[in-house]
XYZ file of C-alpha atoms in Angstrom:
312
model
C 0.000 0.000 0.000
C 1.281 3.495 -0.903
C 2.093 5.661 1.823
C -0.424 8.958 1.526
C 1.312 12.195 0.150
C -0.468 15.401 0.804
C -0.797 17.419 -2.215
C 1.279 20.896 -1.875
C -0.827 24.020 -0.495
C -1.661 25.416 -4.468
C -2.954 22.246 -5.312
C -4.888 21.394 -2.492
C -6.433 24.344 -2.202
C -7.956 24.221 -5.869
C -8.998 21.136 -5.322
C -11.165 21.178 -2.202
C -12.696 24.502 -4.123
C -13.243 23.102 -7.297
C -14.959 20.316 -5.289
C -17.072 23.094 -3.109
C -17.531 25.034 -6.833
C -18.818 21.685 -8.560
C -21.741 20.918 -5.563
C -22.561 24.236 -5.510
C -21.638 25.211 -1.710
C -20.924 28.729 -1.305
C -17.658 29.689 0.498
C -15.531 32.235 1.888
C -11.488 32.345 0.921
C -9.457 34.088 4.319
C -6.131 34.705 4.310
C -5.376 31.132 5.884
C -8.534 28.916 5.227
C -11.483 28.303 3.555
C -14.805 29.176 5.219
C -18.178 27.235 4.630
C -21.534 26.911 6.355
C -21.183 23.871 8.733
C -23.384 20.802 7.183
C -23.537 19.233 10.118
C -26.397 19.329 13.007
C -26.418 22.572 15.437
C -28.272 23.364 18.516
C -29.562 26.215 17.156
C -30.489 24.894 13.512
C -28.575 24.872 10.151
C -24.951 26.737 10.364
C -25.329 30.259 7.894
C -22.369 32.388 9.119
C -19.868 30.199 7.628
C -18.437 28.572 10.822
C -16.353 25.557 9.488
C -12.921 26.574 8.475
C -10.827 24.617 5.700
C -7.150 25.046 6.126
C -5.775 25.928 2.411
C -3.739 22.806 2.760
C -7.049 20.544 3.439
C -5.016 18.920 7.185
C -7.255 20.307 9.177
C -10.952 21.375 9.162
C -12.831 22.908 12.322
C -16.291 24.173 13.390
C -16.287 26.744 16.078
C -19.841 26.110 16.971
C -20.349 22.027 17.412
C -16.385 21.687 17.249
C -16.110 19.066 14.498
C -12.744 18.790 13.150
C -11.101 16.210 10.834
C -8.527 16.601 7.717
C -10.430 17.370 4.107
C -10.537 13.405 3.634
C -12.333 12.948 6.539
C -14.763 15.845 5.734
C -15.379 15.765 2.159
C -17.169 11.728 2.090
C -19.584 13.163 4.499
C -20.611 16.110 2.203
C -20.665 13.766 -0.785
C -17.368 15.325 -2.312
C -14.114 13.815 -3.602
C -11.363 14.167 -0.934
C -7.863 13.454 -1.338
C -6.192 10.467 -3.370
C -3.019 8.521 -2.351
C -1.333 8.441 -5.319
C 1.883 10.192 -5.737
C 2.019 13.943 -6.468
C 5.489 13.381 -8.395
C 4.167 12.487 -11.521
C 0.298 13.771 -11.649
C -0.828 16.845 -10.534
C -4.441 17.250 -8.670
C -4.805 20.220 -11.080
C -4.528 17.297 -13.801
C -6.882 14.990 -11.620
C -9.807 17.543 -11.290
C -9.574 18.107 -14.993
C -9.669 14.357 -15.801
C -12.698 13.869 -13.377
C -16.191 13.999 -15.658
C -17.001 17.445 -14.763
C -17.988 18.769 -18.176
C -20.544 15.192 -18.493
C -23.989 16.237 -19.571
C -23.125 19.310 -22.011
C -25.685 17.792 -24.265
C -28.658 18.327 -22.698
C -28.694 22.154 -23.619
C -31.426 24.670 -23.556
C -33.987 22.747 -25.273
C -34.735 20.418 -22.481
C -35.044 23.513 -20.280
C -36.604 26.774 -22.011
C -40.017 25.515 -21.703
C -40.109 24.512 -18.135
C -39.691 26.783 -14.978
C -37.066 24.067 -13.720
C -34.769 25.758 -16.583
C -35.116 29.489 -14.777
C -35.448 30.967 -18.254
C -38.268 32.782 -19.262
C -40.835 30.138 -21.619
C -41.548 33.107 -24.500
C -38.015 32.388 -26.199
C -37.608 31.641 -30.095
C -34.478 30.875 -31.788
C -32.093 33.856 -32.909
C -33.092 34.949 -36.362
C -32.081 38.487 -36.479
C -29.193 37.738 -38.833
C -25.436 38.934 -38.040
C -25.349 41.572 -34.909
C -22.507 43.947 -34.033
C -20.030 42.291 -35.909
C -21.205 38.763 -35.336
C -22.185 36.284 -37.773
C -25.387 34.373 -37.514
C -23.941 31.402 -37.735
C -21.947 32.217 -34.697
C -25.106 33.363 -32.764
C -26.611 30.065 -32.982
C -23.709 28.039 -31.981
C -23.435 29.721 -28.867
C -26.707 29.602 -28.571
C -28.370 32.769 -28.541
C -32.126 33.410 -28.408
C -34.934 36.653 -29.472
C -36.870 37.385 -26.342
C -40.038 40.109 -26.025
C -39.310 40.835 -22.522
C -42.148 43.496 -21.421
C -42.778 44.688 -24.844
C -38.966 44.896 -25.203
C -37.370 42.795 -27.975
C -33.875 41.641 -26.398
C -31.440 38.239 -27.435
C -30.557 36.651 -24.824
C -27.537 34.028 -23.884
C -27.998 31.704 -20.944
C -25.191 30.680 -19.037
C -23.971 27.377 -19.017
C -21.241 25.956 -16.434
C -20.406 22.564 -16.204
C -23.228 20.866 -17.958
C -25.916 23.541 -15.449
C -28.056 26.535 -16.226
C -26.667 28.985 -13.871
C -28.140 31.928 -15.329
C -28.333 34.389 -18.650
C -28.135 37.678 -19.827
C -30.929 39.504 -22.786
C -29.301 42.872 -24.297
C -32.100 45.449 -25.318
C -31.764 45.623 -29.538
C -33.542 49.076 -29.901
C -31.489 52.189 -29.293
C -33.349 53.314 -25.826
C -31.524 55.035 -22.894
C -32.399 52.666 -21.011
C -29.998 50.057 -19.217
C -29.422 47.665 -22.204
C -28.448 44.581 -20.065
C -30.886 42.314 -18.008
C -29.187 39.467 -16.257
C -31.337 36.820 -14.579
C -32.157 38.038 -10.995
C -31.782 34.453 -9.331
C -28.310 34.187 -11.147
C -24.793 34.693 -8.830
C -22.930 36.954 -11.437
C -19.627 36.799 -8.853
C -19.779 33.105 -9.572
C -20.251 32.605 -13.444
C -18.551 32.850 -16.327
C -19.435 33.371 -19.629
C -19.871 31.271 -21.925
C -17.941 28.682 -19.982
C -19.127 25.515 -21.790
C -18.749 26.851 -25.422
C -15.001 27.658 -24.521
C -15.065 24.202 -23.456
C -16.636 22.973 -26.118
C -15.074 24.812 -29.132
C -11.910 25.418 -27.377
C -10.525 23.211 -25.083
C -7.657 22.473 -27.046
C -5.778 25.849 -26.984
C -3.132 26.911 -24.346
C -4.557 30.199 -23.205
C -7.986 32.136 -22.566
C -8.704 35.770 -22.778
C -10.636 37.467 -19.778
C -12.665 40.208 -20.625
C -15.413 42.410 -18.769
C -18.685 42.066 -20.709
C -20.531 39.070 -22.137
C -20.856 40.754 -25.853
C -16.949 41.424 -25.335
C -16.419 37.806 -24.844
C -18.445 37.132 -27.953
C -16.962 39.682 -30.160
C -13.344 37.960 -29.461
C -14.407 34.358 -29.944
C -16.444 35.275 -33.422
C -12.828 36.004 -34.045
C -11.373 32.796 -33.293
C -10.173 33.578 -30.191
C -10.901 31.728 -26.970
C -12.087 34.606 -24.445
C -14.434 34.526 -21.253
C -16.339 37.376 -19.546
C -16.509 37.824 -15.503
C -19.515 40.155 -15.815
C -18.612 43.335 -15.269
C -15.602 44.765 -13.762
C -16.787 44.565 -9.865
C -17.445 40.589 -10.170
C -14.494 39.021 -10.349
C -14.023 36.563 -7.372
C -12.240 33.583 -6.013
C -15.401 31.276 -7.275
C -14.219 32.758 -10.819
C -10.411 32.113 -10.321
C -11.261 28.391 -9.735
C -13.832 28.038 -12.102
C -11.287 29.334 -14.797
C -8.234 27.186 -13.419
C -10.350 24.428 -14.488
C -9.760 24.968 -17.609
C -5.519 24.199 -17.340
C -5.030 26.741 -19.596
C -1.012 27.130 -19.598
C -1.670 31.339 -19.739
C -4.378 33.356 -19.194
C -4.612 37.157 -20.760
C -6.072 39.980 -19.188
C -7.963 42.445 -21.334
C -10.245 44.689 -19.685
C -11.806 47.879 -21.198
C -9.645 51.113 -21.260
C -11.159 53.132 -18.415
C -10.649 53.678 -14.317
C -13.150 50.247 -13.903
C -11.266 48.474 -15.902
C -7.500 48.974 -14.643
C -9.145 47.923 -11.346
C -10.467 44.826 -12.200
C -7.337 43.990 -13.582
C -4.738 44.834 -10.658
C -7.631 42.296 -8.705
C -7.599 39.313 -11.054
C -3.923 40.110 -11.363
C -3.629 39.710 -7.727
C -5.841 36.613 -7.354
C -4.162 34.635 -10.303
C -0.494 35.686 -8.698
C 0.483 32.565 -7.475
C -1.033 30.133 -9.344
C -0.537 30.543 -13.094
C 0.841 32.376 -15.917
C -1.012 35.635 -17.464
C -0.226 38.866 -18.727
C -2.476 41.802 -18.360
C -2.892 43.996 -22.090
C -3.773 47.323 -21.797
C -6.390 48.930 -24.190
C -6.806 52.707 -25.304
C -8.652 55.015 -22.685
C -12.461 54.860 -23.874
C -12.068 51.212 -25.939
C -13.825 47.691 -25.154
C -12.918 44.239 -26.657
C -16.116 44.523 -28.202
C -15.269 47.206 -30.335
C -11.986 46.414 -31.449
C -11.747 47.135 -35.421
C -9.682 44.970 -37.847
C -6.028 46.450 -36.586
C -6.965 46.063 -32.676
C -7.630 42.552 -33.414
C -4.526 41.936 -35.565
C -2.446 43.197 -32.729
C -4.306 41.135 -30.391
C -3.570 38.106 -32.236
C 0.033 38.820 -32.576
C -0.012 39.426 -28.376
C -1.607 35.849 -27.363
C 0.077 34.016 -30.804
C 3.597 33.224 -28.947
C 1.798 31.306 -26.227
């Protein structure tokens, strides 16, 4: 019998949140541990101040309410989650091991299976795209992705659900008239600091290539990948979020690009994914013109782009 290795802290760590990220328990990140609502019995009902802390390493695991404690291996069979393996770290990474594990299972069962029902969480009046190209985007491209017409409230809108892991976890409907208005309506049940977008089609369509381009808004993500390259929005610049960091180390994408738009918001953003992503892979953060989006990059913008993430 081999002799258990504990995985090193960076490893660990994704692991046991790419396990929390995958069942869909919310959690804290601290400076030394993980925080999540206790699952298990309290005198005074269900734990929902987050009183079980996860050391980053997964050795030891403690509730400061009914004073459980255990390693990750011990806690993660009793939440139904994958703990620890005892193979040897020297040769296979658990970054390689979470990748390998079926996560991405059940991408087929798309939006038709859920439009129509209120199980879905979209809204039942959809039809299929059939506006032709938009902004720059071919038609063809729209229905790949997929994208839908919606007459939300006597306002026409297309809409993109999001898709994570095989699960609705939300979507987005962008107005098509030219009204003042705000243009964007995002689902109001959906976590936007935990999604995103479109995380399956980059999957899907791009699993194969080394890197992945993080941009601010969805149609900025869209614009990019009509152009053959592999991008993913966080949904604004104020969601970006340790949920988002995991969810996109998933992917074992050898470098990950930066690109958010050229204003005050944007250079934020990107100092904090910067930050977040610091330690545990390789990116480089691009810097756009004051007043300029991905999504409105002309022919030259994109050239230069291409020639940027090309050496990867």
């Amino acid at each position: 019998m081999k002799k258990f290795i504990w995985p090193n802290p960076i490893e660990a760590e994704l692991h046991i949140t790419s396990e929390l990220s995958r069942a869909g328990i919310d959690y804290r990140v601290g400076r030394k541990d993980i925080k999540i609502c206790c699952p298990f019995p309290h005198d005074k009902g269900s734990d929902s101040k987050y009183k079980l802390e996860i050391t980053r390493n997964g050795k030891k695991c403690h509730c400061w309410v009914c004073n459980w404690s255990g390693s990750w291996n011990k806690l993660a069979p009793e939440m139904g989650l994958a703990k620890f393996s005892s193979m040897s770290f020297e040769s296979e990474t658990f970054t390689e091991k979470v990748i390998n594990k079926n996560l991405f299972s059940g991408l087929k069962s798309r939006l038709e299976g859920s439009s129509s029902t209120e199980e879905g969480h979209l809204p039942k009046n959809l039809s299929i795209w059939d506006g032709g190209d938009w902004r720059g985007t071919t038609s063809s491209f729209l229905s790949k992705v997929p994208s839908f017409r919606w007459d939300h409230s006597g306002v026409d809108r297309i809409l993109w659900p999001y898709y994570q892991q095989g699960s609705l976890v939300g979507y987005v409907a962008r107005r098509l008239d030219t009204s003042p208005e705000v243009k964007y309506y995002r689902a109001p049940w959906c976590s936007a600091r935990k999604v995103l977008f479109p995380f399956d089609f980059v999957v899907d369509h791009y699993g194969s290539y080394p890197f992945v381009v993080l941009v601010e808004g969805e149609f900025d993500a869209l614009y990019l990948l009509s152009q053959g390259i592999p991008a993913l929005s966080i949904l604004g610049s104020t969601n970006w979020s340790f949920s988002k960091r995991d969810l996109l180390l998933l992917l074992s994408k050898k470098h990950v690009f930066v690109l958010m738009d050229g204003d005050a918001a944007g250079k934020k953003a990107a100092a904090e994914i910067k930050k977040s992503l610091k330690s545990f892979t390789s990116f480089s953060v691009l810097r756009l013109p004051d007043g300029d989006d991905p999504g409105s990059l002309d022919d030259n913008q994109i050239e230069w782009l291409k020639s940027k993430i090309s050496n990867v």
